[in-house]
Coordinates of C-alpha atoms and ligand atoms in Angstrom, one line a residue:
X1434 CA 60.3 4.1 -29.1
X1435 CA 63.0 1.7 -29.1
X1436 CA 61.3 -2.0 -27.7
X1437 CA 63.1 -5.4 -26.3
X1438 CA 62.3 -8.1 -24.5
X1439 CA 64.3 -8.9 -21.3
X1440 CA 64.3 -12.3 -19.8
X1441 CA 66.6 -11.6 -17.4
X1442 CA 66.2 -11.4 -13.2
X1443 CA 64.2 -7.6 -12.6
X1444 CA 67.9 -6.7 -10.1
X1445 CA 69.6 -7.8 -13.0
X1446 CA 67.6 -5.6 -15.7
X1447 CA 69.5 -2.2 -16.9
X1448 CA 67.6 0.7 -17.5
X1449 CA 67.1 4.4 -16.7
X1450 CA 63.9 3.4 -14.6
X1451 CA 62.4 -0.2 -13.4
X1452 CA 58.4 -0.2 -13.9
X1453 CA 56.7 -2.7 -11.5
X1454 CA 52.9 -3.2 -11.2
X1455 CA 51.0 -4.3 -7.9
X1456 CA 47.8 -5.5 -6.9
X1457 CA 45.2 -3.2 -4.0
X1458 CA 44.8 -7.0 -2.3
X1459 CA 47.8 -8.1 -2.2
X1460 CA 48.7 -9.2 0.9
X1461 CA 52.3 -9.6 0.6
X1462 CA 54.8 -8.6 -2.4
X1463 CA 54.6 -10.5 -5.3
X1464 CA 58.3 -12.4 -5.7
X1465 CA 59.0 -9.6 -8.4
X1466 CA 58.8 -6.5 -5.8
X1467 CA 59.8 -8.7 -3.2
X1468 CA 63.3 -9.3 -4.8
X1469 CA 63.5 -5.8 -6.1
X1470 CA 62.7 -4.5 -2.2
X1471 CA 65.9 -6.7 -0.8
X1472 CA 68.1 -5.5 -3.1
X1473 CA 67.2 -1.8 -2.0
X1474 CA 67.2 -2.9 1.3
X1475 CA 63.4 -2.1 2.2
X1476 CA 62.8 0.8 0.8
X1477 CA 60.3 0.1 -1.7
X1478 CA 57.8 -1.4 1.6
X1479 CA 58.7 1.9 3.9
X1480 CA 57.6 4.2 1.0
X1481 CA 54.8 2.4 -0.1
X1482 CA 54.2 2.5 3.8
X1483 CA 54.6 5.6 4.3
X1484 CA 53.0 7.2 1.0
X1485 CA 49.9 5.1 1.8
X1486 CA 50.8 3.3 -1.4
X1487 CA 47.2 1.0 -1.8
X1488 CA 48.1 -0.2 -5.2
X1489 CA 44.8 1.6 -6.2
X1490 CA 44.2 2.2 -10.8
X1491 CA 46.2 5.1 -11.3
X1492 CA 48.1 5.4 -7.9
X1493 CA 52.0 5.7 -8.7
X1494 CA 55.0 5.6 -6.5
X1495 CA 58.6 5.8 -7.2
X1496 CA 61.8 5.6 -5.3
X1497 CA 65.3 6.0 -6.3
X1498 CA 68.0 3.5 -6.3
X1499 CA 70.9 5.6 -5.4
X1500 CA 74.2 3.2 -5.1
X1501 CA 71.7 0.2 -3.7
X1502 CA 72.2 -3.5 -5.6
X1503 CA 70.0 -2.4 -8.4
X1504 CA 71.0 -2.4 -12.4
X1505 CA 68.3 0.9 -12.3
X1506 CA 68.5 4.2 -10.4
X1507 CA 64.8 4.6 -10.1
X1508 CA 62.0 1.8 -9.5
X1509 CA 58.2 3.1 -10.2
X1510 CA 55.2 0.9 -9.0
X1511 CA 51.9 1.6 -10.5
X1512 CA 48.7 0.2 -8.9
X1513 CA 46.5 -2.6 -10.7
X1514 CA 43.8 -2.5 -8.5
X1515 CA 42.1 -5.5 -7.5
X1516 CA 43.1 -9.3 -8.8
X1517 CA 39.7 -10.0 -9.2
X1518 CA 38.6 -8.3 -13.2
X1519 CA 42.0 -7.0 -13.6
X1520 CA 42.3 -7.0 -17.5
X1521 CA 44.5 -5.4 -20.2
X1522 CA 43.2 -2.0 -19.9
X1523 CA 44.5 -1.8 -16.8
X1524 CA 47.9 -2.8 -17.6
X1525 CA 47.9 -0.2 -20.6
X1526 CA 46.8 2.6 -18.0
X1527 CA 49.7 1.3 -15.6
X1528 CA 52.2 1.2 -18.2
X1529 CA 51.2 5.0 -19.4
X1530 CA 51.1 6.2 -16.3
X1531 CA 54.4 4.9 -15.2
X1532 CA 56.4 5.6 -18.8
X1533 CA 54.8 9.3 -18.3
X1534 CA 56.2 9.7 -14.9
X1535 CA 59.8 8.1 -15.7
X1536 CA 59.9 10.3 -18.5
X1537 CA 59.4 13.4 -16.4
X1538 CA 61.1 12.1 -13.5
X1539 CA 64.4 12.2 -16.7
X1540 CA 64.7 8.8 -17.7
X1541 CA 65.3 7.9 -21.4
X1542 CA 64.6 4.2 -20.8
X1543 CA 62.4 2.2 -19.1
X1544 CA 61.8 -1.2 -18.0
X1545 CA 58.7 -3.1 -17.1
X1546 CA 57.0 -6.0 -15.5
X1547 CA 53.5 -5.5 -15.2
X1548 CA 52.2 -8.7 -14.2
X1549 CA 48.1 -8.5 -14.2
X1550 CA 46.3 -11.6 -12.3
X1551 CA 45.1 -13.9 -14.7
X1552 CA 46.6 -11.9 -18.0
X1553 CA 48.6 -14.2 -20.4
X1554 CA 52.0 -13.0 -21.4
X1555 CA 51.4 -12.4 -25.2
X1556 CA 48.1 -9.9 -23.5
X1557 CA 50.2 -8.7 -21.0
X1558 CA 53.2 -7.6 -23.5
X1559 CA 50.6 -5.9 -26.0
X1560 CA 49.1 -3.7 -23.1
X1561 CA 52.7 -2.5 -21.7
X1562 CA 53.5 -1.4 -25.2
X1563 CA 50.1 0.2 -26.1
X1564 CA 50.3 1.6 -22.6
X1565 CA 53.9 3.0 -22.9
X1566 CA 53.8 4.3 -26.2
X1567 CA 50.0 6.0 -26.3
X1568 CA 51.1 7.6 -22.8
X1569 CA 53.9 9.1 -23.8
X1570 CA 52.7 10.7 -26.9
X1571 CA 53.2 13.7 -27.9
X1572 CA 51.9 16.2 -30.8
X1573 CA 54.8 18.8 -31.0
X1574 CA 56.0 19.6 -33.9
X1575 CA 54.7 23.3 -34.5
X1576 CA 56.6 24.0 -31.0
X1577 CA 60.2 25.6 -31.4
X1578 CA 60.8 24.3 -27.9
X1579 CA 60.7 20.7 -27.6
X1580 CA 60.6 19.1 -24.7
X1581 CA 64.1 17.2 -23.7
X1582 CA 62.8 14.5 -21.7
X1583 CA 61.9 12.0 -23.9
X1584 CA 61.5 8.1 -23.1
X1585 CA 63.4 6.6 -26.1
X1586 CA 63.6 2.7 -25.2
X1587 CA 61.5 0.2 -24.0
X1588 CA 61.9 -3.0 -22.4
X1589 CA 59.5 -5.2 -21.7
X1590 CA 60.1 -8.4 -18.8
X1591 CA 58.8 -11.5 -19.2
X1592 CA 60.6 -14.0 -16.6
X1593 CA 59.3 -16.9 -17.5
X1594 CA 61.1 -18.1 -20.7
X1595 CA 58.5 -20.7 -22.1
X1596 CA 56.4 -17.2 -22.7
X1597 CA 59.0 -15.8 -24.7
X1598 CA 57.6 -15.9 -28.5
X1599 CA 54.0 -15.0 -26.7
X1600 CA 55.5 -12.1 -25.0
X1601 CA 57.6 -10.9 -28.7
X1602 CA 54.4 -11.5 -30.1
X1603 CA 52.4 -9.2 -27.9
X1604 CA 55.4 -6.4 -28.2
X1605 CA 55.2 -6.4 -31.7
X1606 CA 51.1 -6.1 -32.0
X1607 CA 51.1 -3.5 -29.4
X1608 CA 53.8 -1.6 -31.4
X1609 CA 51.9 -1.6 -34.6
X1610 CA 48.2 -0.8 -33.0
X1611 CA 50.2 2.1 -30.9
X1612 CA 51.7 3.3 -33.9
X1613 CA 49.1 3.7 -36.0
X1614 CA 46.7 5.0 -33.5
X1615 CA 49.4 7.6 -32.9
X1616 CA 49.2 8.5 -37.1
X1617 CA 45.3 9.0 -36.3
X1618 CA 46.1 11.5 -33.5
X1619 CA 48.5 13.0 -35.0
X1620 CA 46.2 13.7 -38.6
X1621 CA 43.6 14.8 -36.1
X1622 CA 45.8 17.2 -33.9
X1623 CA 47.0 18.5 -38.0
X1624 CA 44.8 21.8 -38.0
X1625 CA 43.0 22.3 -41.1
X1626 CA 45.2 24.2 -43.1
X1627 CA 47.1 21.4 -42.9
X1628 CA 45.0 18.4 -43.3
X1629 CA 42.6 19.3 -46.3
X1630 CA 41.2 16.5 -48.5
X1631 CA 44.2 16.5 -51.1
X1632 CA 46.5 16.0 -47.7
X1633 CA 44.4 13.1 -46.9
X1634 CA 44.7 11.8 -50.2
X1635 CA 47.9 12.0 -50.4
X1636 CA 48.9 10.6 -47.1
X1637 CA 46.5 7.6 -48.6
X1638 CA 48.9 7.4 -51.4
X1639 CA 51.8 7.3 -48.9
X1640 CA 50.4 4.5 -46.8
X1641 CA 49.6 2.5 -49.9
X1642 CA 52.7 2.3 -51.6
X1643 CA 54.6 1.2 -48.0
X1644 CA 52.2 -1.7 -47.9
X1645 CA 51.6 -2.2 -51.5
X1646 CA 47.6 -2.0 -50.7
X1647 CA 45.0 -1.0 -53.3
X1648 CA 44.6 3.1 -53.9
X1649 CA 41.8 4.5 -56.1
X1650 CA 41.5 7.9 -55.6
X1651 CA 37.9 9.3 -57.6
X1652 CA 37.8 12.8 -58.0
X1653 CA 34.7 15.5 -58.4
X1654 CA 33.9 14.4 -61.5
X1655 CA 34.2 10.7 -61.0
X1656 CA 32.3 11.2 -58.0
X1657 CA 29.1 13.3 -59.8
X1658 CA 29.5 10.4 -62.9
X1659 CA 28.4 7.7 -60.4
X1660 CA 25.3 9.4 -59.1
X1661 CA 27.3 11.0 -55.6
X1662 CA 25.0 14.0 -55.6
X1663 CA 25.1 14.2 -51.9
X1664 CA 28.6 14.0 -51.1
X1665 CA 29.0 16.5 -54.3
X1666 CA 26.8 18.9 -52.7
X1667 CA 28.6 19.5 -49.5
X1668 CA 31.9 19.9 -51.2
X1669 CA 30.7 22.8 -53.8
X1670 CA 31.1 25.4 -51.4
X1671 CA 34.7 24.9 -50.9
X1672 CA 38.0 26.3 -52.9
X1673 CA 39.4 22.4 -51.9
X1674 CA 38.8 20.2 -54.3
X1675 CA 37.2 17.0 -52.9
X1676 CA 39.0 13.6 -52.8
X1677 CA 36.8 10.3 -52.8
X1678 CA 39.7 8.0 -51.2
X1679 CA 38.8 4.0 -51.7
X1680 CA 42.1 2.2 -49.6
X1681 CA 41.8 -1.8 -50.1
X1682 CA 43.9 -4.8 -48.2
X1683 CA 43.9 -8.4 -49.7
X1684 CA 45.4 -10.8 -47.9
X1685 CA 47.3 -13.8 -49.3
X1686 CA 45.2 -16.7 -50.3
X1687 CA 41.1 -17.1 -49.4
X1688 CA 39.5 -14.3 -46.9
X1689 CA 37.5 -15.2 -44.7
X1690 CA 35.3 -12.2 -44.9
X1691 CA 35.1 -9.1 -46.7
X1692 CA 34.9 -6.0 -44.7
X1693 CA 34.3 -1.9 -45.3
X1694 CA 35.3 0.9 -43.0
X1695 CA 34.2 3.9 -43.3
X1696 CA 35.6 7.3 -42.3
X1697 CA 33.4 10.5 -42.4
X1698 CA 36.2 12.8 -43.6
X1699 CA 35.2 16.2 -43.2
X1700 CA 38.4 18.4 -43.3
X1701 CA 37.1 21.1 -41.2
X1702 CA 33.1 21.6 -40.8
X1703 CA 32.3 25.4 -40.6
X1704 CA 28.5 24.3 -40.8
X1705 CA 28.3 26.1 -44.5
X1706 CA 26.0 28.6 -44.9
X1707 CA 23.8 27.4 -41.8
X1708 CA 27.4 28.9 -40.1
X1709 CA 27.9 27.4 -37.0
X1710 CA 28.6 30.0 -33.7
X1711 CA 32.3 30.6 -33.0
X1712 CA 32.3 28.7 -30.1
X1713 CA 31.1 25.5 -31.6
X1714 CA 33.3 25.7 -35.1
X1715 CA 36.6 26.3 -33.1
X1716 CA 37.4 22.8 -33.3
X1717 CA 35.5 21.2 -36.3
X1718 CA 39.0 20.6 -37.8
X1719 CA 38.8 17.1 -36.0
X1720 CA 35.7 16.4 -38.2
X1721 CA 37.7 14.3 -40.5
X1722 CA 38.4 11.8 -37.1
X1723 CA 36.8 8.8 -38.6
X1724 CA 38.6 9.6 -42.1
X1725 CA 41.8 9.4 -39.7
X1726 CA 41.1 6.7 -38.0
X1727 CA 40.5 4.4 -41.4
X1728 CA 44.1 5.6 -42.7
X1729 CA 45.3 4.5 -39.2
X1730 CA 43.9 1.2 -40.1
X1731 CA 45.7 0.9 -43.0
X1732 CA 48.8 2.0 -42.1
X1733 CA 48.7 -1.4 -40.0
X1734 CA 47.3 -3.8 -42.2
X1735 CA 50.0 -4.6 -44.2
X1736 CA 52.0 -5.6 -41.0
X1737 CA 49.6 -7.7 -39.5
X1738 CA 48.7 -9.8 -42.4
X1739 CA 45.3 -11.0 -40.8
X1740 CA 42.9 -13.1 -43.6
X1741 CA 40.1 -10.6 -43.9
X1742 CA 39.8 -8.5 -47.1
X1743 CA 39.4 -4.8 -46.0
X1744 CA 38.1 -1.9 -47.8
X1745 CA 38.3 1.6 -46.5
X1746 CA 36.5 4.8 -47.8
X1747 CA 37.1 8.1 -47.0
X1748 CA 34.7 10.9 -49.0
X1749 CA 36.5 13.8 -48.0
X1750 CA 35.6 17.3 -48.2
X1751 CA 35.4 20.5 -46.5
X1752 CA 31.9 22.1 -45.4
X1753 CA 32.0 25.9 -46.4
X1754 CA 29.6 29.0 -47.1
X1755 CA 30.1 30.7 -50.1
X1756 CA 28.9 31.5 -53.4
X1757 CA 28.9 28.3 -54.4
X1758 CA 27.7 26.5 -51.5
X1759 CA 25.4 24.4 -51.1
X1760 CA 21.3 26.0 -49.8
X1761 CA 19.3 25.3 -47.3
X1762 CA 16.3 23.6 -48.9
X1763 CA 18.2 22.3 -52.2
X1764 CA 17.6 18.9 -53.1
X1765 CA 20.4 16.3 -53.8
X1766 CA 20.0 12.6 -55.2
X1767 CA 22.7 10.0 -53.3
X1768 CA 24.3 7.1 -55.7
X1769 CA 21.5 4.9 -54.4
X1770 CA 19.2 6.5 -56.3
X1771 CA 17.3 8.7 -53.1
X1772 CA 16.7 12.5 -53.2
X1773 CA 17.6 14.6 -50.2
X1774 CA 16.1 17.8 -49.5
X1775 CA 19.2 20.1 -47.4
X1776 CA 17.6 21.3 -44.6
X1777 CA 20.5 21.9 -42.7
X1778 CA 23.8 22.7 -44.3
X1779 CA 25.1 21.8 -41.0
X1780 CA 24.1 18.0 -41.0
X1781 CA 26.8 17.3 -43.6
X1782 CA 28.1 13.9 -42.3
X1783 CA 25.4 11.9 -43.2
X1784 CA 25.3 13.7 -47.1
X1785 CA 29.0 12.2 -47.6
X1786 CA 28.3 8.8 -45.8
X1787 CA 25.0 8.4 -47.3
X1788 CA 27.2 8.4 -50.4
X1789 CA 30.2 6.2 -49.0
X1790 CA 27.9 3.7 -47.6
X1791 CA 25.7 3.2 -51.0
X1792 CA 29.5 3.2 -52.9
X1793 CA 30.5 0.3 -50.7
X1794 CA 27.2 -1.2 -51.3
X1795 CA 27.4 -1.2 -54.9
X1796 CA 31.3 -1.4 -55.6
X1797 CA 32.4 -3.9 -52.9
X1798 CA 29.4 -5.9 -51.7
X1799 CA 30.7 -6.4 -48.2
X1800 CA 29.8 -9.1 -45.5
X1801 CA 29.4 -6.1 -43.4
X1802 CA 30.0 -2.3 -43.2
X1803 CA 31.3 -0.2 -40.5
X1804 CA 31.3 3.8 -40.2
X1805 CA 33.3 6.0 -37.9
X1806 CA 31.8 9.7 -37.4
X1807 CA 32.0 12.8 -35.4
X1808 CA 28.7 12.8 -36.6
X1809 CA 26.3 14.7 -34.2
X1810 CA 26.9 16.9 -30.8
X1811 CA 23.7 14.8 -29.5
X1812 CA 26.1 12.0 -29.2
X1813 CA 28.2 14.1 -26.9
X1814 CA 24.8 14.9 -24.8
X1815 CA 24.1 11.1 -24.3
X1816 CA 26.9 9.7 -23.8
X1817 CA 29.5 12.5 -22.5
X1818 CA 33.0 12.4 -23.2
X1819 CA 33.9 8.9 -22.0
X1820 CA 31.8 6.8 -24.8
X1821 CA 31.1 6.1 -28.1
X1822 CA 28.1 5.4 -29.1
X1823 CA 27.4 2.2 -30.8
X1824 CA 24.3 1.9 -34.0
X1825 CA 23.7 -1.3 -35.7
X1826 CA 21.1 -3.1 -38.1
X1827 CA 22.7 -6.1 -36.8
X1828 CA 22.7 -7.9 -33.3
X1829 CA 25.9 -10.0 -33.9
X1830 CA 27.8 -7.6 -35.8
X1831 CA 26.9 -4.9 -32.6
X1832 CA 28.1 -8.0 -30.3
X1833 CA 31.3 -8.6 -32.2
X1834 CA 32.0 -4.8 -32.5
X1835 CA 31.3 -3.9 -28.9
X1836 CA 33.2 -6.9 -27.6
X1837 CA 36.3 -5.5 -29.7
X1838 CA 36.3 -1.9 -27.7
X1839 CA 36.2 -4.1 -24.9
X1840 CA 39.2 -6.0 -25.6
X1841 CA 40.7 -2.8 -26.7
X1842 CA 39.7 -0.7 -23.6
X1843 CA 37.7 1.5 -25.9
X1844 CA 34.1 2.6 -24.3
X1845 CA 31.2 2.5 -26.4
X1846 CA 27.8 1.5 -25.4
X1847 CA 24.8 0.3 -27.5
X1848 CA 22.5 3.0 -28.9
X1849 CA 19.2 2.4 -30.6
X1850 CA 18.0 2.7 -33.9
X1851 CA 14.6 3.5 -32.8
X1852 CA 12.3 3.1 -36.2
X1853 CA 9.7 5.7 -35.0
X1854 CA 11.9 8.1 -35.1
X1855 CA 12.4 8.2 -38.9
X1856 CA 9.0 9.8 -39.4
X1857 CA 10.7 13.3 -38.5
X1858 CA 13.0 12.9 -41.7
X1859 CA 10.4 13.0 -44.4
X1860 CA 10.5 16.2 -46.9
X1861 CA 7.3 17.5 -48.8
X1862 CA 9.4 17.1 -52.2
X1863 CA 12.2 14.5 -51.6
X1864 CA 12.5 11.3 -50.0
X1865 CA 14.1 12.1 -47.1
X1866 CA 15.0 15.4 -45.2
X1867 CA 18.8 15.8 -43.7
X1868 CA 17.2 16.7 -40.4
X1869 CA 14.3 15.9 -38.4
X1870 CA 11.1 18.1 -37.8
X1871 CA 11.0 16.4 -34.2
X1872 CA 13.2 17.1 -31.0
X1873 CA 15.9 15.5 -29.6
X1874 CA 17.5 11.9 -30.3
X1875 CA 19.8 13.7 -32.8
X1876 CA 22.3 11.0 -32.7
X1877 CA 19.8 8.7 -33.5
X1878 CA 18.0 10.3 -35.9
X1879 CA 21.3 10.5 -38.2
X1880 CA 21.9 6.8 -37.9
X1881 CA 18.1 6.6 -39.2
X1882 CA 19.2 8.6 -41.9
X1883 CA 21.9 6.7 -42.4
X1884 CA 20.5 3.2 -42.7
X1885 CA 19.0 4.0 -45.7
X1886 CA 22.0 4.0 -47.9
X1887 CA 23.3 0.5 -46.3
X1888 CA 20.3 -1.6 -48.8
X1889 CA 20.0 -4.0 -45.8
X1890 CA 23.7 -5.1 -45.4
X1891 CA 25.0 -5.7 -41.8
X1892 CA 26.0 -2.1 -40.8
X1893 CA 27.1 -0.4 -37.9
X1894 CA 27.7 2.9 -37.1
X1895 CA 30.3 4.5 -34.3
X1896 CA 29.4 8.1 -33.1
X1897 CA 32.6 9.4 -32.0
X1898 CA 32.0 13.4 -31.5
X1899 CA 32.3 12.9 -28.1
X1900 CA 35.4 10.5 -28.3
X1901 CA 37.7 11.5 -30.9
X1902 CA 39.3 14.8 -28.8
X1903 CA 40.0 15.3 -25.4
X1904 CA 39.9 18.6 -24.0
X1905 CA 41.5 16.8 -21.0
X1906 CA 44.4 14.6 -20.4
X1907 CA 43.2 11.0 -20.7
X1908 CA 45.1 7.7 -19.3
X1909 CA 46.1 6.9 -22.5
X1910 CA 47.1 9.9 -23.9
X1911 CA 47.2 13.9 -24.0
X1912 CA 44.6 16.3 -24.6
X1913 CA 44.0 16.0 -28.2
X1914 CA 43.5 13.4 -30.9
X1915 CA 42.6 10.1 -29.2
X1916 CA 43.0 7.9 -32.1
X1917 CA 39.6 6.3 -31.2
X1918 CA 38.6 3.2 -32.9
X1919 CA 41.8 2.1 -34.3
X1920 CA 42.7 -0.3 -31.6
X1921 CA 38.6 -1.4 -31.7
X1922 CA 38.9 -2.1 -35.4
X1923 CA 42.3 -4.0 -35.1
X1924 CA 40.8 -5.9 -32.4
X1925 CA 37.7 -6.6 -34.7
X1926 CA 39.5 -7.4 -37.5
X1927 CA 42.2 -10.1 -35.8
X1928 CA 39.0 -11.5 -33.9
X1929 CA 37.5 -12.5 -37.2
X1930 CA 40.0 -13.6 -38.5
X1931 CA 40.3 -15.7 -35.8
X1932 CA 43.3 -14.5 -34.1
X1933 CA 43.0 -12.6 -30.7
Ligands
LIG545 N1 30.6 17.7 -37.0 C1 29.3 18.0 -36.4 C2 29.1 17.1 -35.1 C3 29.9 17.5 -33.9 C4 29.5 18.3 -32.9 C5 31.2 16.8 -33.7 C6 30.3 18.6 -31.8 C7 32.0 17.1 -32.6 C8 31.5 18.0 -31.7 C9 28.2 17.7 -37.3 O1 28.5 17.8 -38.7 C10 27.1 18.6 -37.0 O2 27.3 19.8 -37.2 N2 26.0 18.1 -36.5 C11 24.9 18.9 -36.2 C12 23.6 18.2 -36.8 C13 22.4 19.1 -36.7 C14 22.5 20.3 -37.6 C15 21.2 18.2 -37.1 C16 24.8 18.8 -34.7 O3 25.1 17.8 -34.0 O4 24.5 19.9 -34.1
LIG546 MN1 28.1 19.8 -39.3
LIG547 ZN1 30.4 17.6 -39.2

């Protein structure tokens, strides 16, 4: 999508479709829609009248210009609820509502002045952007017919002009955390045939040499030479070679902190030879959504050039039965030294973080770590659809990382890593089981397992099997990839740096 800035008067603004935002308690019309209803001579109030148009989240009106004094045929208003606790999320879901409607309605560009109460320009520009751009996404590219209607330009008002380097500020953030949360859909929505681990790694190579980032790419036997028995083991049953991908971004002069992300990467998950049911392996080639989400990450970096020193790890791999796979009841030693007896070839996820998280420990000696994992269907139980959940060892580092998905309108709540629990993961013969003897708390139970490959360091760990695909169309997107936890981890990332 094409993006400007306008400082012009809204009558005077050209485009295919005028996108203006309004409050549920406004009294009267803002001076924006006030100036915009004179020039069509009423209209805007006698719909908005007569549509019962309360300016409600999500409500949406639109009327068409036709030969009045307007520079655009069409003006769309999209509710922002009420002044009081309106925030950037709602903006977003305004702005993808609206570019999603003036897209259908034919329009090829848009312009828009969505003014939330209270939201500074540079805020208010990022949002519209994200908004526009994550709302009109699409994931098309194995369909001979494309749709025509596309919305090719955006341009985004800001009236006042002292707020004009805030507001080209905002535009340009919004378009690089849009853009790569878009890559991470679109590696997600990439079915498994496509997106194996050598694809990954190679779309890691890609990413690297645009932003001239650090690439080490360790392969089996690199992998096996540094003790990764776990991660090993869940990748022997498959005819695709595994890829160990290390990404690294080091700002210009001193960081201010040095940070790993991690990515379970698990190209498609068909359980291995404790074979998951038809219905639940259908759509395990999103497994690899935290795996996405880091190369998302990276492919932003380099444009934001924030002071923190960023590793990201992906151990990719498919899960498969065969010959070679992997047995129930086998036992496995992790590069941290611990033995793990397989007692569900199914609970693979933790096998190749276990390793990834004990790598990062070892090779980069972070300030703190962070995972990203379609890690269990409990996950989905607790929270539903609408949340990720949230694990941490560390109370700050859970504070900083949930205030993040606030700022980036990303759910997650708080889940905890309840010690008692870990008494279901002891084995007979190895130090830990994959899987607990007790029921329930599955989600919980992994992040047990989990925490002891982390030695202690700050950690936290995002469940995102619930998150990472929508079966639904969302307000930020279509069914599909969500791109989940790149905006949070952008947001993360600039707020300690000290940027926001
Ligand atoms: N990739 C799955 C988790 C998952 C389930 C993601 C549903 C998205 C939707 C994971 O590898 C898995 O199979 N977990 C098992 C663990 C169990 C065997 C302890 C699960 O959650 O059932
Ligand atoms: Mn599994
Ligand atoms: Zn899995």
């Amino acid at each position: 999508m094409k993006l400007s800035l306008s400082q012009s008067g809204l009558t005077e603004t050209r485009a295919d479709a005028l996108i203006l935002g309004r409050h549920a308690d406004e009294a009267r019309l803002s001076p924006a829609l006030a100036s915009v209803d004179e020039a069509l001579g009423g209209l805007l109030t006698r719909v908005m009248a007569a549509e019962k148009f309360e300016g409600k989240p999500g409500q949406l009106t639109h009327v068409h210009a036709d030969g009045r004094r307007l520079r655009a045929p069409r003006v769309l208003v999209a509710g922002l609820g009420p002044k009081k606790g309106s925030n950037a999320e709602v903006v977003r879901r305004a702005a993808s509502a609206a570019a999603r409607r003036a897209r259908d309605l034919g329009a090829r560009s848009a312009a828009a002045y969505l003014a939330a109460d209270g939201l500074p320009a540079r805020a208010r520009a990022q949002a519209t952007v994200e908004g526009a751009v994550l709302g009109t996404y699409r994931f098309d590219r194995y369909l001979k017919e494309k749709s025509p209607k596309q919305l090719e330009a955006l341009t985004v008002v800001e009236p006042e002009g002292r707020q004009r380097a805030a507001a080209g500020e905002g535009m340009r953030a919004g378009e690089v955390w849009a853009a790569a949360t878009c890559l991470t859909r679109d590696l997600v929505n990439e079915p498994a045939n496509v997106v194996t681990p050598s694809f990954l790694a190679r779309r890691a190579q890609e990413i690297a040499k645009a932003g001239r980032l650090g690439l080490k790419i360790l392969e089996r036997a690199d992998c096996a030479k540094l003790g990764m028995g776990a991660y090993i083991g869940v990748a022997q049953g498959s005819e695709e070679p595994p890829k160990f991908i290390h990404l690294s971004y080091t700002p210009k002069g001193r960081a201010r902190r040095r940070v790993a992300i991690i990515g379970k990467g698990i190209t498609f998950d068909s359980g291995g030879l404790d074979l998951k049911p038809a219905d639940g392996m259908y759509r395990m080639k999103d497994d690899m959504a935290g795996a996405a989400t880091v190369l998302g990450l990276f492919s932003a970096l380099p444009k934001l050039r924030l002071p923190v020193e960023v590793h990201g790890l992906i151990a990719a791999t498919e899960n498969m039965p065969s010959g070679t796979a992997q047995r129930p009841g086998d036992v496995v030693r992790a590069m941290n030294g611990l033995t793990i007896e397989i007692g569900n070839t199914d609970a693979e996820g933790r096998l190749t973080l276990a390793d990834a998280l004990a790598y990062a420990v070892r090779e980069i000696k972070p300030s703190e770590m962070i995972d990203l994992a379609t890690l269990t269907g409990a996950i989905v139980i607790a929270l539903g659809q609408g949340m990720s959940g949230v694990f941490a060892s560390d109370d700050p580092l859970a504070g900083r990382v949930l205030g993040a998905a606030e700022a980036a309108g990303e759910k997650m709540w708080r889940m905890p890593l309840h010690d008692e629990y870990k008494d279901g993961l002891k084995s007979d013969i190895a130090d830990l089981n994959n899987i607990s003897s007790q029921r329930g708390g599955g989600a919980i139970v992994a992040g047990l397992f989990m925490r002891d490959f982390t030695d202690g360091k700050p950690w936290a760990h995002l469940d995102i099997a619930g998150t990472a695909f929508s079966e639904r169309e969302l307000p930020l997107g279509p069914k599909g990839g969500t791109g989940v936890g790149v905006r949070t981890l952008l947001a993360y990332l600039s707020a300690v740096a000290g940027r926001r």
